[in-house]
Coordinates of C-alpha atoms and ligand atoms in Angstrom, one line a residue:
X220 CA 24.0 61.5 79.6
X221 CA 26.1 58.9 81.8
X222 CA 24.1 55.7 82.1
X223 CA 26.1 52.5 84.1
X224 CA 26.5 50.6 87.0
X225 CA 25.2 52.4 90.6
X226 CA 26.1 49.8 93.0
X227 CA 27.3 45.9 93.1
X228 CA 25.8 43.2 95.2
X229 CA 27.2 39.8 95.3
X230 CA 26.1 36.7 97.6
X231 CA 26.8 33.1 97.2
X232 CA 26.4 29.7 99.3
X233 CA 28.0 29.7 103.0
X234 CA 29.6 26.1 101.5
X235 CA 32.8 25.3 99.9
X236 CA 35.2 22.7 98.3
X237 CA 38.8 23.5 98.8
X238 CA 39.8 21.6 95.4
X239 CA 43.4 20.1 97.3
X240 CA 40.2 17.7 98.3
X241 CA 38.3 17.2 95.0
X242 CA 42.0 16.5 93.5
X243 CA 43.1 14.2 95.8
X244 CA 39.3 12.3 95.6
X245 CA 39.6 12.4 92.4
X246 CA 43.6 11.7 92.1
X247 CA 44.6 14.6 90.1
X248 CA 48.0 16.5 90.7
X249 CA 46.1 19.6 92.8
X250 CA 48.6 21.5 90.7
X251 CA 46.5 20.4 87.3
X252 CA 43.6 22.8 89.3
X253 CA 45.3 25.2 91.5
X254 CA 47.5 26.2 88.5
X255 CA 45.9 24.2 85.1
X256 CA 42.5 25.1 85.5
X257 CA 43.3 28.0 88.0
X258 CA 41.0 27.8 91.1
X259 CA 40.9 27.4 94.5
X260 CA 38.1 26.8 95.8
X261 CA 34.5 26.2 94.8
X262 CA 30.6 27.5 96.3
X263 CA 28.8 24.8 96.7
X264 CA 25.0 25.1 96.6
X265 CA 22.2 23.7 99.5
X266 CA 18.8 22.3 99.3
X267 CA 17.7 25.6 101.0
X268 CA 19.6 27.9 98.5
X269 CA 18.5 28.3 95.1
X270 CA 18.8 31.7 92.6
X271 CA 16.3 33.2 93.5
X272 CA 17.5 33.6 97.5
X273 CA 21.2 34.3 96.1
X274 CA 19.9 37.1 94.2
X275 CA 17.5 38.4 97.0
X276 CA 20.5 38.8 99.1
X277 CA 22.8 40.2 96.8
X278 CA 19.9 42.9 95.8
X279 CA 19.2 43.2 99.5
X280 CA 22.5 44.2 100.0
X281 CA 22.3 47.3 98.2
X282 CA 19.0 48.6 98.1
X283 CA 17.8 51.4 100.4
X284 CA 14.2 51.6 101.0
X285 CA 13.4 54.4 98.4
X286 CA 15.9 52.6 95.4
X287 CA 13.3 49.8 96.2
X288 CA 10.4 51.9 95.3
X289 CA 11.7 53.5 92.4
X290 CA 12.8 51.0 90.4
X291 CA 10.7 50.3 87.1
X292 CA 12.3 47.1 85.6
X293 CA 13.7 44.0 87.4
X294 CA 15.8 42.3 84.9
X295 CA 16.8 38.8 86.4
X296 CA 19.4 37.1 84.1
X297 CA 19.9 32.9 84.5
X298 CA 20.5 29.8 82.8
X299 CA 19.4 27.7 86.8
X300 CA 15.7 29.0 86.4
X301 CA 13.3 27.8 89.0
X302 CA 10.2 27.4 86.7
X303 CA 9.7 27.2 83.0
X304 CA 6.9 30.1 83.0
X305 CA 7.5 32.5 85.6
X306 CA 10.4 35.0 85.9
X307 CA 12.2 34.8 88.8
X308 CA 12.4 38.6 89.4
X309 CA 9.0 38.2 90.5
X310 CA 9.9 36.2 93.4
X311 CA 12.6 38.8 94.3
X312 CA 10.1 41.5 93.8
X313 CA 8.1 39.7 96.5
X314 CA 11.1 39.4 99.2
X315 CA 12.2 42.4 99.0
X316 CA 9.1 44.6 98.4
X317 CA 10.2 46.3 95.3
X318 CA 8.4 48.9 93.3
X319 CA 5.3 46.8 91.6
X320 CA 4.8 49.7 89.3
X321 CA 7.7 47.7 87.2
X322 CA 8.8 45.4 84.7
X323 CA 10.0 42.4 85.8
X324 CA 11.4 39.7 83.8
X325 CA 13.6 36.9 83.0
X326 CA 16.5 36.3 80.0
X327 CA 18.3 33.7 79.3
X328 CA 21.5 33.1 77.2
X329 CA 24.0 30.9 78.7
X330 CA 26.6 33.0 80.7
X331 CA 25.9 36.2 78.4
X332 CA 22.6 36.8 80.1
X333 CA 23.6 39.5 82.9
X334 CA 25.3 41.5 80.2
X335 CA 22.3 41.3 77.8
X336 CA 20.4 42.4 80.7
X337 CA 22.5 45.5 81.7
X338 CA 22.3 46.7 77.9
X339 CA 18.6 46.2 77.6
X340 CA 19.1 48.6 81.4
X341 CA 21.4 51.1 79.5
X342 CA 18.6 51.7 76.5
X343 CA 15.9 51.4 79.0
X344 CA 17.1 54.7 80.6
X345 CA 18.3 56.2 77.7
X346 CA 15.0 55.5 75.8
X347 CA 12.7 56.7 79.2
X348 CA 13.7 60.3 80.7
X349 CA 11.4 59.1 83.5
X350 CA 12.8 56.2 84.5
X351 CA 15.3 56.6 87.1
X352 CA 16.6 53.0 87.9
X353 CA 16.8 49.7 87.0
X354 CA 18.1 46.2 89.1
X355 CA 20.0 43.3 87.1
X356 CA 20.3 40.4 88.7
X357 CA 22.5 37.5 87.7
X358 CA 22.3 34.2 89.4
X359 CA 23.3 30.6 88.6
X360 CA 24.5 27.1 89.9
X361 CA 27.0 25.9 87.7
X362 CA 26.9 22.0 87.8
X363 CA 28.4 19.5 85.7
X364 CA 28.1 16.7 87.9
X365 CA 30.5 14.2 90.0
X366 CA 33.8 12.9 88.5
X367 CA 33.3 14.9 85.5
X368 CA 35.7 16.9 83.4
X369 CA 33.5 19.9 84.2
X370 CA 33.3 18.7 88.1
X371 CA 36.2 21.3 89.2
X372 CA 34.7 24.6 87.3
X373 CA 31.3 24.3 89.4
X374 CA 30.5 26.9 91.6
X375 CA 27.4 29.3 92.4
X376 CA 26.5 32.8 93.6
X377 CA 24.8 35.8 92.4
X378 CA 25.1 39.7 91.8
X379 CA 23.0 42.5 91.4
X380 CA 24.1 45.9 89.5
X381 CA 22.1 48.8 90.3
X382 CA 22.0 50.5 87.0
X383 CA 21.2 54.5 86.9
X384 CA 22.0 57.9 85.4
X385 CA 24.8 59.5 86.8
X386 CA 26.1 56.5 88.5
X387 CA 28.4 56.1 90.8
X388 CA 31.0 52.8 90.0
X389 CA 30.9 52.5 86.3
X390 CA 29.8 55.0 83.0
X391 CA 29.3 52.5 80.4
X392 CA 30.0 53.4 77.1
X393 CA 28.6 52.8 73.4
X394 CA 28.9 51.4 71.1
X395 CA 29.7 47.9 71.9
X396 CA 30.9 45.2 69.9
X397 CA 28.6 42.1 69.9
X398 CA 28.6 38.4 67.7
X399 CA 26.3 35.5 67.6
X400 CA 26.2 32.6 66.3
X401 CA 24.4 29.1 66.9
X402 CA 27.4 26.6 68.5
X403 CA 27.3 23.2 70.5
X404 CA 29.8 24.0 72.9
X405 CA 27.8 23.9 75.9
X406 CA 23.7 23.5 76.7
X407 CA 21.8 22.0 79.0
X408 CA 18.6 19.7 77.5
X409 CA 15.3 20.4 80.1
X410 CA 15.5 17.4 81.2
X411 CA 19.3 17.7 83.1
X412 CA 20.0 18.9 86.0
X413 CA 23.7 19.0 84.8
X414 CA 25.2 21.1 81.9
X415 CA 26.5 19.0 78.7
X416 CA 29.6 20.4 77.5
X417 CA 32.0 20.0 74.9
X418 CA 35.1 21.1 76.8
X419 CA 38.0 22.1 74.8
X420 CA 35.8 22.8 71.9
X421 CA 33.8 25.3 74.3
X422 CA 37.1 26.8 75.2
X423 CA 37.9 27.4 71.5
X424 CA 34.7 29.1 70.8
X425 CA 35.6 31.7 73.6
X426 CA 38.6 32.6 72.4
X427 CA 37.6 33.0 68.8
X428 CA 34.7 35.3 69.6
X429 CA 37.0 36.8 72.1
X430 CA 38.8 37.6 68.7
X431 CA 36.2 38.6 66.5
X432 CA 34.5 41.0 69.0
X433 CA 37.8 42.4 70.0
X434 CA 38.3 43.9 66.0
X435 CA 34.7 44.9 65.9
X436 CA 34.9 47.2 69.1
X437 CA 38.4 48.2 67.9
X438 CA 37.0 49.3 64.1
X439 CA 33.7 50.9 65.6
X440 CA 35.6 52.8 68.2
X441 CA 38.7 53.6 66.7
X442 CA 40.6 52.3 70.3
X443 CA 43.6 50.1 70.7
X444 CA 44.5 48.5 73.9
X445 CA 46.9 51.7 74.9
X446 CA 43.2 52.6 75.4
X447 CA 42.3 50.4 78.1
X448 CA 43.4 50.5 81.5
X449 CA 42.6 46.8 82.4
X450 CA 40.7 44.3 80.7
X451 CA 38.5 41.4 82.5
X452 CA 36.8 38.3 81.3
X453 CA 33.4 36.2 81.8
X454 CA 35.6 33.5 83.9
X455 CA 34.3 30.1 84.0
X456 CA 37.6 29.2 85.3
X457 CA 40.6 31.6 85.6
X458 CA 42.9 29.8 83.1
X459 CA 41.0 30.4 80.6
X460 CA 40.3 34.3 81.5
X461 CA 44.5 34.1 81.5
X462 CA 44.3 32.8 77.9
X463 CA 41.7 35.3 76.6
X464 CA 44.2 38.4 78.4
X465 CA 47.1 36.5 76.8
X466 CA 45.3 36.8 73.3
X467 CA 44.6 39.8 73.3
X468 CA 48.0 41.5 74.8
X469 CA 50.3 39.4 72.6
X470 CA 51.8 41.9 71.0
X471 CA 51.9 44.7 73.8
X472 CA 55.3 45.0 75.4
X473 CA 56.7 42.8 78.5
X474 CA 56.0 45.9 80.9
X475 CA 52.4 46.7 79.2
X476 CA 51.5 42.4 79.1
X477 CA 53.2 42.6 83.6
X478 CA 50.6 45.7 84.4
X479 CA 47.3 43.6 82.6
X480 CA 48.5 40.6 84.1
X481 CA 48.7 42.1 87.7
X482 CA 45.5 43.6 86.9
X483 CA 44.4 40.6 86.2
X484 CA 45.1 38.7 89.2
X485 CA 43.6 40.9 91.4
X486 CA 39.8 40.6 88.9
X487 CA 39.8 36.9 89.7
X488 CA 40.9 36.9 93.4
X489 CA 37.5 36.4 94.0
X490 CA 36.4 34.5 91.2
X491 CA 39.3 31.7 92.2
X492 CA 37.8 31.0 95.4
X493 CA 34.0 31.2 94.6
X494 CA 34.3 29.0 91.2
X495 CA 31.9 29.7 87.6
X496 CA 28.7 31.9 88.5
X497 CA 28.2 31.5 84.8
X498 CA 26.5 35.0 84.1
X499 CA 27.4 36.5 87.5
X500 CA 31.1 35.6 86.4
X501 CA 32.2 38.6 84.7
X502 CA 30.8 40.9 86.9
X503 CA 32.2 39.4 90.1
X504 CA 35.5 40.0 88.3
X505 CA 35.2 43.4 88.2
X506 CA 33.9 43.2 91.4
X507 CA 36.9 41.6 92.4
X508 CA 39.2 44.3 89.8
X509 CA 37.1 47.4 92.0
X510 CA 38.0 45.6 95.2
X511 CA 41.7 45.3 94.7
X512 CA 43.1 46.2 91.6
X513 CA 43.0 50.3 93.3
X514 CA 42.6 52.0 89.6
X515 CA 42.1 55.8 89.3
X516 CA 38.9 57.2 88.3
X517 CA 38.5 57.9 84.9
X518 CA 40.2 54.1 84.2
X519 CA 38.4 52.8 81.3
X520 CA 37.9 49.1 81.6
X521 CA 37.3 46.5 78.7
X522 CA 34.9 44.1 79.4
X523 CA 34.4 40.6 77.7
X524 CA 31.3 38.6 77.8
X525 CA 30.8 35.0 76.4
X526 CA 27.4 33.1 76.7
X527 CA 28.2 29.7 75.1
X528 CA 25.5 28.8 72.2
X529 CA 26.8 31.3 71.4
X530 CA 26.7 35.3 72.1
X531 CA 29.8 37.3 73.2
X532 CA 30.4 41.1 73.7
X533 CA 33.5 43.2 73.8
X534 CA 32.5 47.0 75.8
X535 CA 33.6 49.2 77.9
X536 CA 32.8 51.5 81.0
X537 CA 35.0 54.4 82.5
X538 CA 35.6 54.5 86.1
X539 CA 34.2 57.1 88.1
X540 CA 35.5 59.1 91.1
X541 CA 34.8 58.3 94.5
X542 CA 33.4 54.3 93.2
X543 CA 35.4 52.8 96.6
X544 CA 33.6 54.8 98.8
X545 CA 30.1 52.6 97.0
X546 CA 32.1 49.4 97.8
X547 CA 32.6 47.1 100.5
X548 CA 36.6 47.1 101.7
X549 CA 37.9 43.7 100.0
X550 CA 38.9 42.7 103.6
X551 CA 35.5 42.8 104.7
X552 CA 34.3 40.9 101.3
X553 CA 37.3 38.3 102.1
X554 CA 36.6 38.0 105.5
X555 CA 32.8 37.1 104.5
X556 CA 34.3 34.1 102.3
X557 CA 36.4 33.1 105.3
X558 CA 33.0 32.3 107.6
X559 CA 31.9 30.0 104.9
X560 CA 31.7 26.6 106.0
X561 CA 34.5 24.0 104.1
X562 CA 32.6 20.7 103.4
X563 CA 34.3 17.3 103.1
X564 CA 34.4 15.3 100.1
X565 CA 31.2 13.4 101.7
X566 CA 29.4 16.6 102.2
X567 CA 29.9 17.9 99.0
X568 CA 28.7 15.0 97.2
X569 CA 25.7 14.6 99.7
X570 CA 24.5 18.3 98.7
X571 CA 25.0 17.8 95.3
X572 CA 23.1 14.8 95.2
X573 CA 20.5 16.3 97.5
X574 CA 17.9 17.7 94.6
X575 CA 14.9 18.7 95.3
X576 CA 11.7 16.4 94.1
X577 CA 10.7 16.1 90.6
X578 CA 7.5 14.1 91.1
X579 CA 5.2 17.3 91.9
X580 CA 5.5 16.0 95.7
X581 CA 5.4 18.3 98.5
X582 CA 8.5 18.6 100.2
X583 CA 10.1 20.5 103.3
X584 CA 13.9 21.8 103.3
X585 CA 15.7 21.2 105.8
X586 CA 17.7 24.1 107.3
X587 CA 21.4 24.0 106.5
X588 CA 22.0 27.6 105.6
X589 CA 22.8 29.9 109.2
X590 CA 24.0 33.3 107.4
X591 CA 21.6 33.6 105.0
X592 CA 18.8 36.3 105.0
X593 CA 16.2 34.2 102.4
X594 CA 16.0 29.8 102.0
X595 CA 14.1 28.8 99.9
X596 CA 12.0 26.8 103.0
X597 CA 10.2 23.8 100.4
X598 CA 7.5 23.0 97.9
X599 CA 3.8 23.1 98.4
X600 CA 1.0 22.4 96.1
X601 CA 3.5 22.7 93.1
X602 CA 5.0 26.4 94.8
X603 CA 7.9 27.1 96.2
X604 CA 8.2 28.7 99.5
X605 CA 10.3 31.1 100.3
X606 CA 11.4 32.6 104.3
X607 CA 12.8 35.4 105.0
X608 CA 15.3 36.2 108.2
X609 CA 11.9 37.1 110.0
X610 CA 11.0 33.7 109.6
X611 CA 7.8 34.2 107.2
X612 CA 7.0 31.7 105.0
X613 CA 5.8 33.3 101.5
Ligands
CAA33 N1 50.1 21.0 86.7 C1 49.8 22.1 86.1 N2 49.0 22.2 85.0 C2 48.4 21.0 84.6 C3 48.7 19.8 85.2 C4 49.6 19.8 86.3 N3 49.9 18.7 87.0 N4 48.0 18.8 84.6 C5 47.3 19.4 83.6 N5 47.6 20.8 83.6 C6 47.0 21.8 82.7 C7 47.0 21.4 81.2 O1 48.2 21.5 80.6 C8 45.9 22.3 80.7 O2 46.5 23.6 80.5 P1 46.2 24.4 79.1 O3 44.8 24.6 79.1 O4 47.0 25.6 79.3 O5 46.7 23.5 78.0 C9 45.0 22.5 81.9 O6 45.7 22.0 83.1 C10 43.7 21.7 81.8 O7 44.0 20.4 81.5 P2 43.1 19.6 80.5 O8 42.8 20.3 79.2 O9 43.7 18.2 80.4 O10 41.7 19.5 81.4 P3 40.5 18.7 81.2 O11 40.4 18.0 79.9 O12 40.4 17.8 82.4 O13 39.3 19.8 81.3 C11 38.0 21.7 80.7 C12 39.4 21.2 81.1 C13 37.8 21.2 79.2 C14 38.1 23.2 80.7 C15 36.9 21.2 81.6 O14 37.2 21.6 82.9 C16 35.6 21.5 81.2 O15 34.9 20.9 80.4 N6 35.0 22.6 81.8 C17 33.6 23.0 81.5 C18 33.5 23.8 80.2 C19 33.9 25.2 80.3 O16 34.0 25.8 81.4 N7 34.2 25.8 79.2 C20 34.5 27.2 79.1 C21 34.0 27.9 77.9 S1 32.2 27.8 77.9 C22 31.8 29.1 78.9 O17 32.5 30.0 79.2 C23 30.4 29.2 79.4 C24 30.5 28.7 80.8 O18 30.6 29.5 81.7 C25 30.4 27.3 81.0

């Protein structure tokens, strides 16, 4: 039986940093992040944005009335929680008036999460004849505050994989190759708002689990690259995707490393101008591959996931016919980036600097989102309050 990924949502914050401007604040050669670090651009979050109203609206965009009814487990993936107790699939249950005949629950494991969250999908189905979907969400702010090594891989958004039988983008396949292991390389203490990181060393990490995973789905599956039409990455930052694809194809030939390479370019067109969406990351590269890399169906893609702490996993899915006709054109996805609005270096700072209280105080957001369909509209009695685009306040 075929179990994998139905349909793709992603959303993230109508704000940007064009990093020319962070570099030149910050008086680095742009070329150190255009080409070093490999980015463009970066989401930035506001007050009236938070994970849970980045996921609603990536779920929202994919959910038909009767998908919303049906499903029997809300997975919502994150490492930018919004409480210490209550899963945030609840409040995304509540937007969007999903099925409350379901699971819903949050993980957590650094940018891993979302994957962890559609595997637990793929067994839930295969374990439960009955079941007939499931909705992963993966949603994050990636903030390592101002003037920071980290500063220039922030970034934000969210996506939702509607995971089914018979689907219509993506037939995952087993087994998978997974490897864990408890690491400093990155973590962020209850008390931040900002990650901690241990840069280089975090980069490191990566590309050795990218190594060890890689042999283990290799020896359980008996495939070789030759196998794999494309191969993405969890991309915190594109560079270091590029150094995971370099790993990996170093001893293919110069016309089999070109073809990965294109392949590869088109996976983080998107990533490049929306920054790290830490567990969203590697699925909005394969968002971005399905968008305009134009594989044939049948395609089988390799897919690696790193969560620093650390988990990684090395699998694979098959493309299916017809998936573009389940997808948004990439001109219409590119053309939603282009309405965003570009902040200036005073802007930028302002909304991330603008946190919400800590003190338990009530608090009211003020509006700066226009596009969005959900802002999270400010803090009551200890809740938070969220409005939809028919104005209610929940
Ligand atoms: N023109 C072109 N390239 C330039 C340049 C210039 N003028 N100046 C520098 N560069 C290149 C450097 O040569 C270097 O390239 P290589 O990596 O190929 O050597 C690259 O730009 C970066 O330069 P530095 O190493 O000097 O950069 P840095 O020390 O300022 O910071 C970083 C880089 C460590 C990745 C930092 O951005 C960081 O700490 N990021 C956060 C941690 C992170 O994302 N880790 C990833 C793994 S953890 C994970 O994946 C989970 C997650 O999502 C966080």
């Amino acid at each position: 039986m075929a179990i994998g990924i139905d349909k793709i949502g992603f959303a993230s914050p109508e704000f940007y940093l064009d990093l020319t401007d962070l570099a030149q604040a910050r008086q680095v050669d742009p070329a150190k992040y255009h080409i070093g670090i490999g980015q463009d651009e970066m989401a930035v979050m506001p007050q009236d944005q938070d994970v849970v109203t980045l996921a609603a609206q990536a779920a929202a965009q994919i959910l038909t009335p009767a998908e919303r009814q049906s499903l029997d487990l809300i997975i919502f993936a994150t490492e930018s929680g919004v409480d210490q107790s209550k899963a945030s699939a609840l409040y995304v249950q509540r937007l969007l008036g999903l099925n409350q005949a379901a699971r819903a629950i949050e993980i957590k494991e650094a940018c891993y999460g979302a994957t962890a969250g559609l595997q637990l999908a793929y067994d839930h189905l295969a374990a439960h004849p009955e079941s007939q979907r499931v909705l992963v969400l993966g949603a994050d702010e990636a903030r390592y505050g101002l003037q920071t090594a980290g500063e220039v891989t922030q970034g934000a958004g969210a996506i939702a994989l509607l995971v089914t039988r018979q689907p219509r983008i993506l037939e995952l396949e087993q087994p998978s190759a997974y490897h864990s292991e408890e690491v400093m390389d990155f973590w962020r203490p209850n008390y931040r708002q900002e990650a901690l990181a241990d840069g280089r060393f975090s980069t490191e990490q990566y590309l050795r689990f990218l190594d060890l995973t890689w042999a283990d789905y290799q020896t359980k599956t008996q495939r070789d690259l030759t196998d794999l039409a494309a191969v993405i990455f969890h991309i915190p930052f594109t560079k270091l995707g590029l150094k995971g694809l370099r790993q990996l194809t170093a001893t293919a030939s110069a016309a089999q490393q070109a073809d990965y390479l294109a392949l590869f370019q088109q996976a983080t067109k998107l990533n490049r101008r929306v920054g790290n969406l830490y567990t969203g990351s590697l699925y909005l590269s394969l968002y971005s591959l399905l968008l305009f890399g134009h594989l044939p169906a049948g395609a089988r893609i390799g897919l690696y996931s790193y969560g620093s702490g650390a988990v990684a996993e090395f699998f694979s899915g098959r493309l299916v016919a017809g998936y573009a006709k389940v997808l948004p054109t990439g001109a219409s996805v590119l053309q939603q980036l282009a309405t965003r609005q570009r902040l200036t270096m005073d802007g930028y700072q302002h909304l991330f600097n603008a946190q919400l209280p800590t003190d338990g105080s009530d608090w009211t957001t003020p509006q700066q989102s226009r596009q969005t369909p959900f802002r999270l509209a400010g803090i009551a009695g200890h809740q938070r309050l969220y409005q939809n685009n028919g104005g209610t306040i929940q």
